[in-house]
Tab-separated table of C-alpha atoms and ligand atoms in Angstrom:
chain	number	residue	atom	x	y	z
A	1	UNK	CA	104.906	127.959	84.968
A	2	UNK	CA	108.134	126.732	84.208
A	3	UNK	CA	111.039	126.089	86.888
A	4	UNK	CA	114.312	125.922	85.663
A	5	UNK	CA	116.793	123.382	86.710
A	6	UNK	CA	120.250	125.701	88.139
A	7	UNK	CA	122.358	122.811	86.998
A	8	UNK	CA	120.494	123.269	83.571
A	9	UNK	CA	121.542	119.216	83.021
A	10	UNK	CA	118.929	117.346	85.136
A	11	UNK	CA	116.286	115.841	82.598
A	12	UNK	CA	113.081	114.327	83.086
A	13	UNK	CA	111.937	111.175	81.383
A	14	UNK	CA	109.842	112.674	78.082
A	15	UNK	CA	106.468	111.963	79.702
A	16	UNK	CA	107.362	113.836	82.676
A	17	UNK	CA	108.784	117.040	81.312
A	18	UNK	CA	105.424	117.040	79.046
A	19	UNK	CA	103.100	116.454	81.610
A	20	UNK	CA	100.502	119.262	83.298
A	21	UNK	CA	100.366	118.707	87.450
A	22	UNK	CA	96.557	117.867	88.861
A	23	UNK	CA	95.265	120.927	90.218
A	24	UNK	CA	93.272	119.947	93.256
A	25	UNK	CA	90.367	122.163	94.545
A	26	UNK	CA	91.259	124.711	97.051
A	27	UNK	CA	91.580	124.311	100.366
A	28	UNK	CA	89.295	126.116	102.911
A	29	UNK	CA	91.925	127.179	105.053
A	30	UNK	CA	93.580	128.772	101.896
A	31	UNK	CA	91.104	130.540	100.666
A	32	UNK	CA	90.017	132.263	104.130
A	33	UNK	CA	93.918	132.788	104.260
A	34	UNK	CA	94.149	134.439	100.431
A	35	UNK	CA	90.752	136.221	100.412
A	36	UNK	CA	89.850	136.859	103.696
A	37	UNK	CA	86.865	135.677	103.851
A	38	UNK	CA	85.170	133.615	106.377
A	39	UNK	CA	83.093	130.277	106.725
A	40	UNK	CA	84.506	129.401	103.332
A	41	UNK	CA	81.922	126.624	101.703
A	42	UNK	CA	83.636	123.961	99.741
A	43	UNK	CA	81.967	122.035	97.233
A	44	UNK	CA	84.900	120.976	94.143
A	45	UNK	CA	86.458	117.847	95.122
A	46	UNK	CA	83.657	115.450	95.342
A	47	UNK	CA	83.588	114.920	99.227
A	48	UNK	CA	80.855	114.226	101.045
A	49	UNK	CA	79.541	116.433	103.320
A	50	UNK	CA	77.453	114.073	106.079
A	51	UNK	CA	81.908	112.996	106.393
A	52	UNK	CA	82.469	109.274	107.294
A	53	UNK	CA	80.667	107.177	109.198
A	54	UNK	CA	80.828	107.802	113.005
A	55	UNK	CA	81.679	103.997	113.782
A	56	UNK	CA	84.944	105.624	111.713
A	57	UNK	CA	85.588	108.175	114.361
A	58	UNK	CA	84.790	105.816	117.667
A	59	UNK	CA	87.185	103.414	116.112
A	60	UNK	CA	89.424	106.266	115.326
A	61	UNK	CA	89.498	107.643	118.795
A	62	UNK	CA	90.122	103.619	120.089
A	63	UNK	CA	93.672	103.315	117.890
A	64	UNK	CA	94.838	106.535	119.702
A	65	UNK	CA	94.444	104.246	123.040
A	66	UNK	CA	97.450	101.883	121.475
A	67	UNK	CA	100.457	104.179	120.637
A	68	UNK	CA	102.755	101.546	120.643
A	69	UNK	CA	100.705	99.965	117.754
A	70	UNK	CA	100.829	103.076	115.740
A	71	UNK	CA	104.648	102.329	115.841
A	72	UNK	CA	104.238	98.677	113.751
A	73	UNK	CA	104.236	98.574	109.559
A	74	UNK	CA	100.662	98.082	108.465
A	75	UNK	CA	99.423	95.206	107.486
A	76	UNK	CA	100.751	94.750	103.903
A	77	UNK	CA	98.114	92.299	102.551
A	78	UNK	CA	95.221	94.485	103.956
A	79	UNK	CA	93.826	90.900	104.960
A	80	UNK	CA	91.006	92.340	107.476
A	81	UNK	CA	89.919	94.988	104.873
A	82	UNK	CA	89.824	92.739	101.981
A	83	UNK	CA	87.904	90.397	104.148
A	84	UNK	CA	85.321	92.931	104.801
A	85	UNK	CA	85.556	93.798	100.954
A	86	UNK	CA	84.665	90.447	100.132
A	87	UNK	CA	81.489	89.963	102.584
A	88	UNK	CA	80.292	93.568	101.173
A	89	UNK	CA	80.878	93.289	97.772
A	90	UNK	CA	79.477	88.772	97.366
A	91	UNK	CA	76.841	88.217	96.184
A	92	UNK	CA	77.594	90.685	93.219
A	93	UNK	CA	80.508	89.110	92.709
A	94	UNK	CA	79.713	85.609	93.870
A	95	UNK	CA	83.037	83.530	94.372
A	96	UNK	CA	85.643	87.048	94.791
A	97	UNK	CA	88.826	85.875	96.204
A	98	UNK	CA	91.217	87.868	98.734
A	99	UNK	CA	93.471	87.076	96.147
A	100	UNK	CA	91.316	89.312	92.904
A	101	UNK	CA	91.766	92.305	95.342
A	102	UNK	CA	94.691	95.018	94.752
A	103	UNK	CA	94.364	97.829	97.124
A	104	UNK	CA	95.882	101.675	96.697
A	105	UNK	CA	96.287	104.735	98.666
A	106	UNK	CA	93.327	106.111	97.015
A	107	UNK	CA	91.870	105.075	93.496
A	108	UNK	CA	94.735	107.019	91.770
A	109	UNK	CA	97.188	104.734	93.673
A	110	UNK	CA	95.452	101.969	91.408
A	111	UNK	CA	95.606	103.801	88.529
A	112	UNK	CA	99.103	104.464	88.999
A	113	UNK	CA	99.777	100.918	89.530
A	114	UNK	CA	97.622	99.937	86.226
A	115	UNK	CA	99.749	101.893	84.022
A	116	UNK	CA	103.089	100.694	85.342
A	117	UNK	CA	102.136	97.506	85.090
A	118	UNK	CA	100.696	97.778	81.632
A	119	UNK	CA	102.131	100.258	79.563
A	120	UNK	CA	105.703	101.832	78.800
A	121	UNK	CA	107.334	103.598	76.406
A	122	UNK	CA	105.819	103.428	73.024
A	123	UNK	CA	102.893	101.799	74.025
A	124	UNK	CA	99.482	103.116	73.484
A	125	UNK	CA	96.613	103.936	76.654
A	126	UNK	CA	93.087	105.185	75.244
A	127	UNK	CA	90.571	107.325	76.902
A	128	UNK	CA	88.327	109.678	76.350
A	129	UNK	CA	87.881	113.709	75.899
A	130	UNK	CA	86.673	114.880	79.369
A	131	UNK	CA	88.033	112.471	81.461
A	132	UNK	CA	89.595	112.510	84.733
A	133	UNK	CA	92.188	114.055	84.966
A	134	UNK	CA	94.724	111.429	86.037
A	135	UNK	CA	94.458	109.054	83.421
A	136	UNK	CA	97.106	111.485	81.054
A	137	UNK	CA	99.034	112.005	84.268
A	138	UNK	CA	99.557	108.113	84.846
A	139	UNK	CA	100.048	107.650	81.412
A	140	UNK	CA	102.266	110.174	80.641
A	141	UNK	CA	104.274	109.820	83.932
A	142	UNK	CA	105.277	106.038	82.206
A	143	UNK	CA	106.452	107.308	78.907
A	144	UNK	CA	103.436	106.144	77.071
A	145	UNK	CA	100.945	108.105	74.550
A	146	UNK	CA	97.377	109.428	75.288
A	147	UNK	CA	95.519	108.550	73.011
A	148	UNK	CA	92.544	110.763	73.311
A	149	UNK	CA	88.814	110.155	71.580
A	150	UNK	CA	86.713	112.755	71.015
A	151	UNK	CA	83.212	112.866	73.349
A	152	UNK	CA	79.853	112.491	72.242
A	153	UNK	CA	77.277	114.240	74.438
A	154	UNK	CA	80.286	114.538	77.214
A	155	UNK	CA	80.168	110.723	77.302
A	156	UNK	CA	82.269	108.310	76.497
A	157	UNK	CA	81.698	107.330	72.191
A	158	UNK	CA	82.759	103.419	72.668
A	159	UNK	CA	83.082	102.882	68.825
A	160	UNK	CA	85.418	105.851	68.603
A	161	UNK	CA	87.822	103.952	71.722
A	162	UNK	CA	87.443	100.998	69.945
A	163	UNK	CA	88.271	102.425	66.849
A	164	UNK	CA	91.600	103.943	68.354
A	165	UNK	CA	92.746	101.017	69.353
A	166	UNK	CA	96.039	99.610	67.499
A	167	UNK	CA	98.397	97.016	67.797
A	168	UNK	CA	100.158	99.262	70.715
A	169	UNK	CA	97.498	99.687	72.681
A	170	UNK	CA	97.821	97.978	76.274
A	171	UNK	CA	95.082	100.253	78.383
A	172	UNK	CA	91.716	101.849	77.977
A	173	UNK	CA	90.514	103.621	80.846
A	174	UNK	CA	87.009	104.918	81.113
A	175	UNK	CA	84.763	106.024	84.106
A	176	UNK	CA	81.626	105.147	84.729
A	177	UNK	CA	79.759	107.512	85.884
A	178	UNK	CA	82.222	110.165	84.326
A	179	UNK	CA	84.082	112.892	86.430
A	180	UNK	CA	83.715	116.055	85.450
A	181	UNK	CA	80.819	115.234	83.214
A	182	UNK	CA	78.933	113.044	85.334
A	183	UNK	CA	78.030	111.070	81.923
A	184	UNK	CA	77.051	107.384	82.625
A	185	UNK	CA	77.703	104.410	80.088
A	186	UNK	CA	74.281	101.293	80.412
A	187	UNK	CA	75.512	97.781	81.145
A	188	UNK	CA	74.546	96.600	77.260
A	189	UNK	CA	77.299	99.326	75.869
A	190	UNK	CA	79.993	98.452	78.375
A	191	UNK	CA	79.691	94.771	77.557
A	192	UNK	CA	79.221	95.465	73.994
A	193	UNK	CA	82.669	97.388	74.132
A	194	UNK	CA	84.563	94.687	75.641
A	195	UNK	CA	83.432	91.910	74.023
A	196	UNK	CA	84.954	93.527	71.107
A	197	UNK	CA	87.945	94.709	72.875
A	198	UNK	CA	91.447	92.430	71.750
A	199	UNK	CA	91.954	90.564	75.441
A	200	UNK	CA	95.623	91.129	75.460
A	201	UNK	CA	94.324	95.152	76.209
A	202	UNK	CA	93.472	95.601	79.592
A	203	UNK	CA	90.196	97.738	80.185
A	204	UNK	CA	89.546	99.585	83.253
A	205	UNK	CA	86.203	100.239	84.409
A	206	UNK	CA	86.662	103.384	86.697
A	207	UNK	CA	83.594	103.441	89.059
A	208	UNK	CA	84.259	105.886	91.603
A	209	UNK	CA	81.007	106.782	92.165
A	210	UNK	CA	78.744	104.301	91.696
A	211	UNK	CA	77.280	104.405	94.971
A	212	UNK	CA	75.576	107.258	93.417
A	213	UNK	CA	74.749	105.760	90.345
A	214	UNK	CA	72.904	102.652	91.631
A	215	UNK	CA	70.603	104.859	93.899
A	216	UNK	CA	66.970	104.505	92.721
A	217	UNK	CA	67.019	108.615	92.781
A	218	UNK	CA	69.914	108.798	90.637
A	219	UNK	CA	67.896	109.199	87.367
A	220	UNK	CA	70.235	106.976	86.232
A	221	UNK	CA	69.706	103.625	88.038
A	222	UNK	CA	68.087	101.499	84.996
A	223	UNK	CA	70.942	102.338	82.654
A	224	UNK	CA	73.624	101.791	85.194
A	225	UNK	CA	75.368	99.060	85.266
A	226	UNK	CA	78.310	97.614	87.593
A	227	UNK	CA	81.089	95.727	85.453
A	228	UNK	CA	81.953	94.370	89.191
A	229	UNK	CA	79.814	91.243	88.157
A	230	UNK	CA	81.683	90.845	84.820
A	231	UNK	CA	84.999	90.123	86.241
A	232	UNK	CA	84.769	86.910	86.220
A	233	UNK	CA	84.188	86.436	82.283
A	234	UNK	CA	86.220	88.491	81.000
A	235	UNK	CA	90.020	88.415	82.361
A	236	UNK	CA	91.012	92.009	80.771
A	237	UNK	CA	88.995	93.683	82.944
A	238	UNK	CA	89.601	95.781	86.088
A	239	UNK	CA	87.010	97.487	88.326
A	240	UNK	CA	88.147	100.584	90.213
A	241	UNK	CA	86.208	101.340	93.371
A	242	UNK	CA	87.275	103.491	95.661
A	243	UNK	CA	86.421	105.234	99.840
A	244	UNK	CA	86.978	108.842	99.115
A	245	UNK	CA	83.494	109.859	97.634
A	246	UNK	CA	80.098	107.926	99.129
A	247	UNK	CA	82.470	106.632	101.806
A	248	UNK	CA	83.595	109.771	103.266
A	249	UNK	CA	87.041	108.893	103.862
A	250	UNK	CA	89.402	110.853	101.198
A	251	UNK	CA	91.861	112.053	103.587
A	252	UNK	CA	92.540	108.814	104.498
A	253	UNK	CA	93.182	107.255	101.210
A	254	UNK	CA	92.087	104.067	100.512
A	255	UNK	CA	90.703	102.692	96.696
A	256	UNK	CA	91.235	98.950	95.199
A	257	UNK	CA	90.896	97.031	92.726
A	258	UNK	CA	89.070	93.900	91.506
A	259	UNK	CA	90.235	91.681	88.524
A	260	UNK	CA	91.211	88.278	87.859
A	261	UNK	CA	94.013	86.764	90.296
A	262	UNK	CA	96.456	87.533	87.605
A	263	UNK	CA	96.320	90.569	86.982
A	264	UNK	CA	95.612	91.012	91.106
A	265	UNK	CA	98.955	89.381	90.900
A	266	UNK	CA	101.039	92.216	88.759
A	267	UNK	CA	99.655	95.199	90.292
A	268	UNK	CA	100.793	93.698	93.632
A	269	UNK	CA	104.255	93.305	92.753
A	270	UNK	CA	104.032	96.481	91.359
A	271	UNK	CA	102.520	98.156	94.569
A	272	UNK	CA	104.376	99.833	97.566
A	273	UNK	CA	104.889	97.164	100.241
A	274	UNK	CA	102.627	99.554	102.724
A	275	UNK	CA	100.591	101.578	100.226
A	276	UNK	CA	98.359	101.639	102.785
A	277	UNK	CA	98.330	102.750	106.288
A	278	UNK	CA	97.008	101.236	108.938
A	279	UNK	CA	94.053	104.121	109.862
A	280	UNK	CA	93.029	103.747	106.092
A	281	UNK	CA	92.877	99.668	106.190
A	282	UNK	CA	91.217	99.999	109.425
A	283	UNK	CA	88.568	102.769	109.354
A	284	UNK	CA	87.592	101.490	105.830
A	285	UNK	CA	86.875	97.923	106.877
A	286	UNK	CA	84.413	99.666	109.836
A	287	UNK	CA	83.352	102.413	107.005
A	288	UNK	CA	82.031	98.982	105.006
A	289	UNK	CA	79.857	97.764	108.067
A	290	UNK	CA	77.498	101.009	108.350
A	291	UNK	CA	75.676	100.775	104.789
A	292	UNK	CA	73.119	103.002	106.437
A	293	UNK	CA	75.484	105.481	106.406
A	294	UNK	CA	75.863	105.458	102.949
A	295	UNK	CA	72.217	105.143	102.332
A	296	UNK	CA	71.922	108.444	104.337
A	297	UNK	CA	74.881	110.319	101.970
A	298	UNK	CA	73.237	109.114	98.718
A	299	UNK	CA	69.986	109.973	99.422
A	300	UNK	CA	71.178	113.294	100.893
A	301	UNK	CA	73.199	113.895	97.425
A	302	UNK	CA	70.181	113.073	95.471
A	303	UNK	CA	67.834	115.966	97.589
A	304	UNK	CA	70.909	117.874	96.785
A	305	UNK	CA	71.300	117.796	93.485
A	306	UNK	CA	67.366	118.295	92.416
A	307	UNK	CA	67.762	121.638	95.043
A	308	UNK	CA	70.773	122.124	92.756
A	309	UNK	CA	69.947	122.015	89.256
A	310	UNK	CA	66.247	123.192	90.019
A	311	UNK	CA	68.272	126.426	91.153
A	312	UNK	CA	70.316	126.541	88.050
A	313	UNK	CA	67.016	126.415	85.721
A	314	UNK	CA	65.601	129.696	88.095
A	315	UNK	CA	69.121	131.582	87.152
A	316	UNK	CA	68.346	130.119	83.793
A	317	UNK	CA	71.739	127.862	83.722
A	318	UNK	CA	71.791	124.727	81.610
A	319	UNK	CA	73.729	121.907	83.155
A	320	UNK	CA	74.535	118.559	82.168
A	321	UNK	CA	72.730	115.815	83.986
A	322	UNK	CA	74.835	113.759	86.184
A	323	UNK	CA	74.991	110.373	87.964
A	324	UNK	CA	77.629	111.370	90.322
A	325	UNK	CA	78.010	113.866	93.252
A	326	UNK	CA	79.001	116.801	91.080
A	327	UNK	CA	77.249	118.674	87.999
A	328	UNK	CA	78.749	121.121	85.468
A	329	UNK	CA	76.613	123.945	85.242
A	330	UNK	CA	76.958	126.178	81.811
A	331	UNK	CA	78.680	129.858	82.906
A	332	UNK	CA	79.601	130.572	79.730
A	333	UNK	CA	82.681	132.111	78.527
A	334	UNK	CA	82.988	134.574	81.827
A	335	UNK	CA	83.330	131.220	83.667
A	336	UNK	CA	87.201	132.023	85.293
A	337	UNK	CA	85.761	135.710	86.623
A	338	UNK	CA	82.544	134.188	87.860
A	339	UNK	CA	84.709	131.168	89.998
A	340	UNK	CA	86.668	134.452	91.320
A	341	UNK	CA	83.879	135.834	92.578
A	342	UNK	CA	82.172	132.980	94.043
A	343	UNK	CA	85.945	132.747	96.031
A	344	UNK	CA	84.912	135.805	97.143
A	345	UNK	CA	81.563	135.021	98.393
A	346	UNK	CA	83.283	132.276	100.108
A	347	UNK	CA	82.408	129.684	98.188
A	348	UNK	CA	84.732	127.111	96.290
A	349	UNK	CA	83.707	125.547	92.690
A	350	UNK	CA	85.836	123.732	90.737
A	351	UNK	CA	86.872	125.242	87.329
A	352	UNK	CA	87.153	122.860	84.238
A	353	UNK	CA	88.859	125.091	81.964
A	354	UNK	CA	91.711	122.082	82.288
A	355	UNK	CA	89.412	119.436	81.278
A	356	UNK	CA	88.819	121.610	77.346
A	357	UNK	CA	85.401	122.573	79.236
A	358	UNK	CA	85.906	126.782	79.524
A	359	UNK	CA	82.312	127.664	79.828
A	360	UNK	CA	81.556	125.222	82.533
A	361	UNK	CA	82.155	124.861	86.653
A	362	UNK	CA	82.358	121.942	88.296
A	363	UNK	CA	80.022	122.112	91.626
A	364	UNK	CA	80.097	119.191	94.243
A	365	UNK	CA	76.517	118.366	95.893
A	366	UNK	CA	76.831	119.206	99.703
A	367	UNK	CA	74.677	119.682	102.051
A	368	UNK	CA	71.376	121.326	102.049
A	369	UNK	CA	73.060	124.445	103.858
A	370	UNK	CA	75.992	124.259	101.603
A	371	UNK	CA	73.775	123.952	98.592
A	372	UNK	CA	71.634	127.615	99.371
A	373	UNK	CA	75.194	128.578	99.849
A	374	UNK	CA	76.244	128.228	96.095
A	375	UNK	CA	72.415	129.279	94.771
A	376	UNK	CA	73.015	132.164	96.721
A	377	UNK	CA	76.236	133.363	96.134
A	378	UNK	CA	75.556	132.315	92.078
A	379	UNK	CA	72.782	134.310	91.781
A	380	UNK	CA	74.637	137.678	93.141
A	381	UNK	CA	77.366	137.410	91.387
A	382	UNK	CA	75.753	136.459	87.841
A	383	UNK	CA	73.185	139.244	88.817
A	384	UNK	CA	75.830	141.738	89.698
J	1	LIG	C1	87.531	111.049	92.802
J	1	LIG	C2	87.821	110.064	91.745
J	1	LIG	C3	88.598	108.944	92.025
J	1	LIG	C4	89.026	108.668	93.423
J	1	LIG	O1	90.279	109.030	93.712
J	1	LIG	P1	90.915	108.541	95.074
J	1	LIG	O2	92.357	108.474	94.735
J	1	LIG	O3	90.339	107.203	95.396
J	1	LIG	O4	90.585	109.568	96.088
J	1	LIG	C5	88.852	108.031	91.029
J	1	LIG	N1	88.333	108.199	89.797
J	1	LIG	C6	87.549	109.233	89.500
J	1	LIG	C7	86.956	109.338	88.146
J	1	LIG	C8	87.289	110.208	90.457
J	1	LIG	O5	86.546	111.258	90.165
């Protein structure tokens, strides 16, 4: 849809006026509102469905006793968070620094950040087919070029990035696992990549959910690898983490980042003074101290998924494996009047038609009575 300017002389920067908005999944509450339906099921944003931690929601209910702090700036260096980051996240990164730490309102904040700090007009930012979605948007938004490889099995082909790469290049982003795929790159390919990589090109390592990746029922735990250890040898590189997935705590926004103190150094400048509120910085440094929490989610996903995809092999549904909290599941080319219908049943999905995948649907592992949910509803409308 197009929305024309009344003064007809307003222009966008290039990027911008080219550039496709992020459609998010769709809200409960506007789907029982649009359809009618009730005790809508979501499962196509990724969340997680045991929600945060309750030490989140006894802290939460604490802050509310101080209204007169909710009236003071947050803190700007995130000092108490990054402290907790550091305790959680030494010994795999033995000797991380307050000061290797850049923190965003969310994971796309970071991303954001990355290509403002990196790229600009004319320069080059590499990723791959099927990738998330905001890597075009970030680069676009800064008046640089896509450049976009082609897949191989929906994962990321490494020799084709490497291959793009060209004396304008500045970023690579890839994800690890991959959203919407839920593709996962081994530790020897990663490496591999970057030793080869020029080291004036920064190369983010996007791992969102790796929480899920590392979990000995992943599938996927022997070839997964965290570059989080690598940081320290090789100074291009930039680990994205973030508290919206395993963590539970999406609506409050909080994702960082971990790279050498100089690049930490950029992105700050670059960053918001108070990218972060004070709720986020808080309730993630308390979301960091329950790890049984996040035990409890992962293994939860992992039941999840096998109820999942065993369901999909009944219906007779191929899928694509995934290390994340989310599989595509092969609809086939009635995939946009099958997500209709499932609105209708109540249940939300995520279509990937955006992502060049038209046959697919992206479904987020929830819980076990979310999960018959989807089996359900799938089966009646593909039986229909
Ligand atoms: C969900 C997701 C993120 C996280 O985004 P936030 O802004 O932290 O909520 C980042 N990268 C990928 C690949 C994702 O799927």
């Amino acid at each position: 849809m197009t929305v024309i300017d009344p003064s007809r002389t307003i222009q966008a920067v290039a990027g911008v006026s080219r550039l496709s908005p992020y459609i998010p999944g769709k809200p409960v509450e506007t789907l029982e509102r649009e359809y009618g339906v009730q005790n809508a099921v979501k499962v196509a944003s990724n969340e997680n469905p045991l929600g945060p931690s309750p030490e989140v929601i006894t802290h939460l209910a604490k802050m509310l006793e101080n209204p007169l702090e909710l009236a003071r700036y947050p803190d700007g260096n995130g000092f108490i968070l990054k402290d907790k980051l550091i305790e959680h996240l030494n010994p795999a990164l033995t000797k991380l620094t307050a000061e290797q730490i850049t923190l965003g309102n969310g994971s796309n904040d970071v991303l954001d950040i990355l290509a403002r700090t990196f790229a600009g007009s004319g320069d080059e930012v590499i990723f791959s087919q099927y990738a998330f979605a905001v890597y075009p948007i970030a680069t676009q938004a800064v008046g640089a070029t896509a450049v976009v490889t082609p897949a191989v099995n929906w994962g990321h082909d490494l020799s084709a990035m490497l291959d793009a790469v060209t004396d304008k290049t500045r970023l690579i982003f890839i994800a690890n696992p991959n959203n919407p795929t839920g593709t996962c790159l081994s530790g020897d390919e990663l490496i591999n990549f970057i030793k080869q990589v020029p080291e004036h090109i920064v190369v983010v390592v996007d791992e969102a959910y790796e929480e899920y990746a590392v979990h000995k029922n992943s599938g996927f735990s022997e070839q997964y690898y965290s570059m989080l250890s690598k940081v320290s040898e090789f100074p291009n590189l930039v680990v994205t983490r973030t508290f919206s997935k395993a963590y539970g705590l999406a609506s409050f926004r909080v994702g960082y980042a971990i790279s050498s103190e100089y690049i930490a150094d950029l992105l700050n400048r670059v960053r918001q003074p108070f990218n972060n509120n004070t709720f986020a910085l808080e309730c993630a440094a308390i979301a960091l101290e329950d790890q049984n929490h996040i035990q409890q989610a992962v293994e939860l996903n992992w039941q999840g998924m096998a109820l999942l995809t065993q369901g999909f092999h009944k219906l007779g549904l191929d899928y694509i494996p995934s290390a994340g909290n989310f599989v595509c599941v092969k609809i086939g080319s009635n995939s946009a009047d099958i997500y209709e219908q499932l609105l209708y049943k109540g249940v939300i999905v995520r279509p990937v038609a955006n992502y060049q995948m038209p046959e697919y649907l992206r479904i987020s592992i929830g819980n076990a009575e979310e999960n018959n949910r989807v089996l359900e509803a799938l089966s009646m409308v593909l039986n229909q």
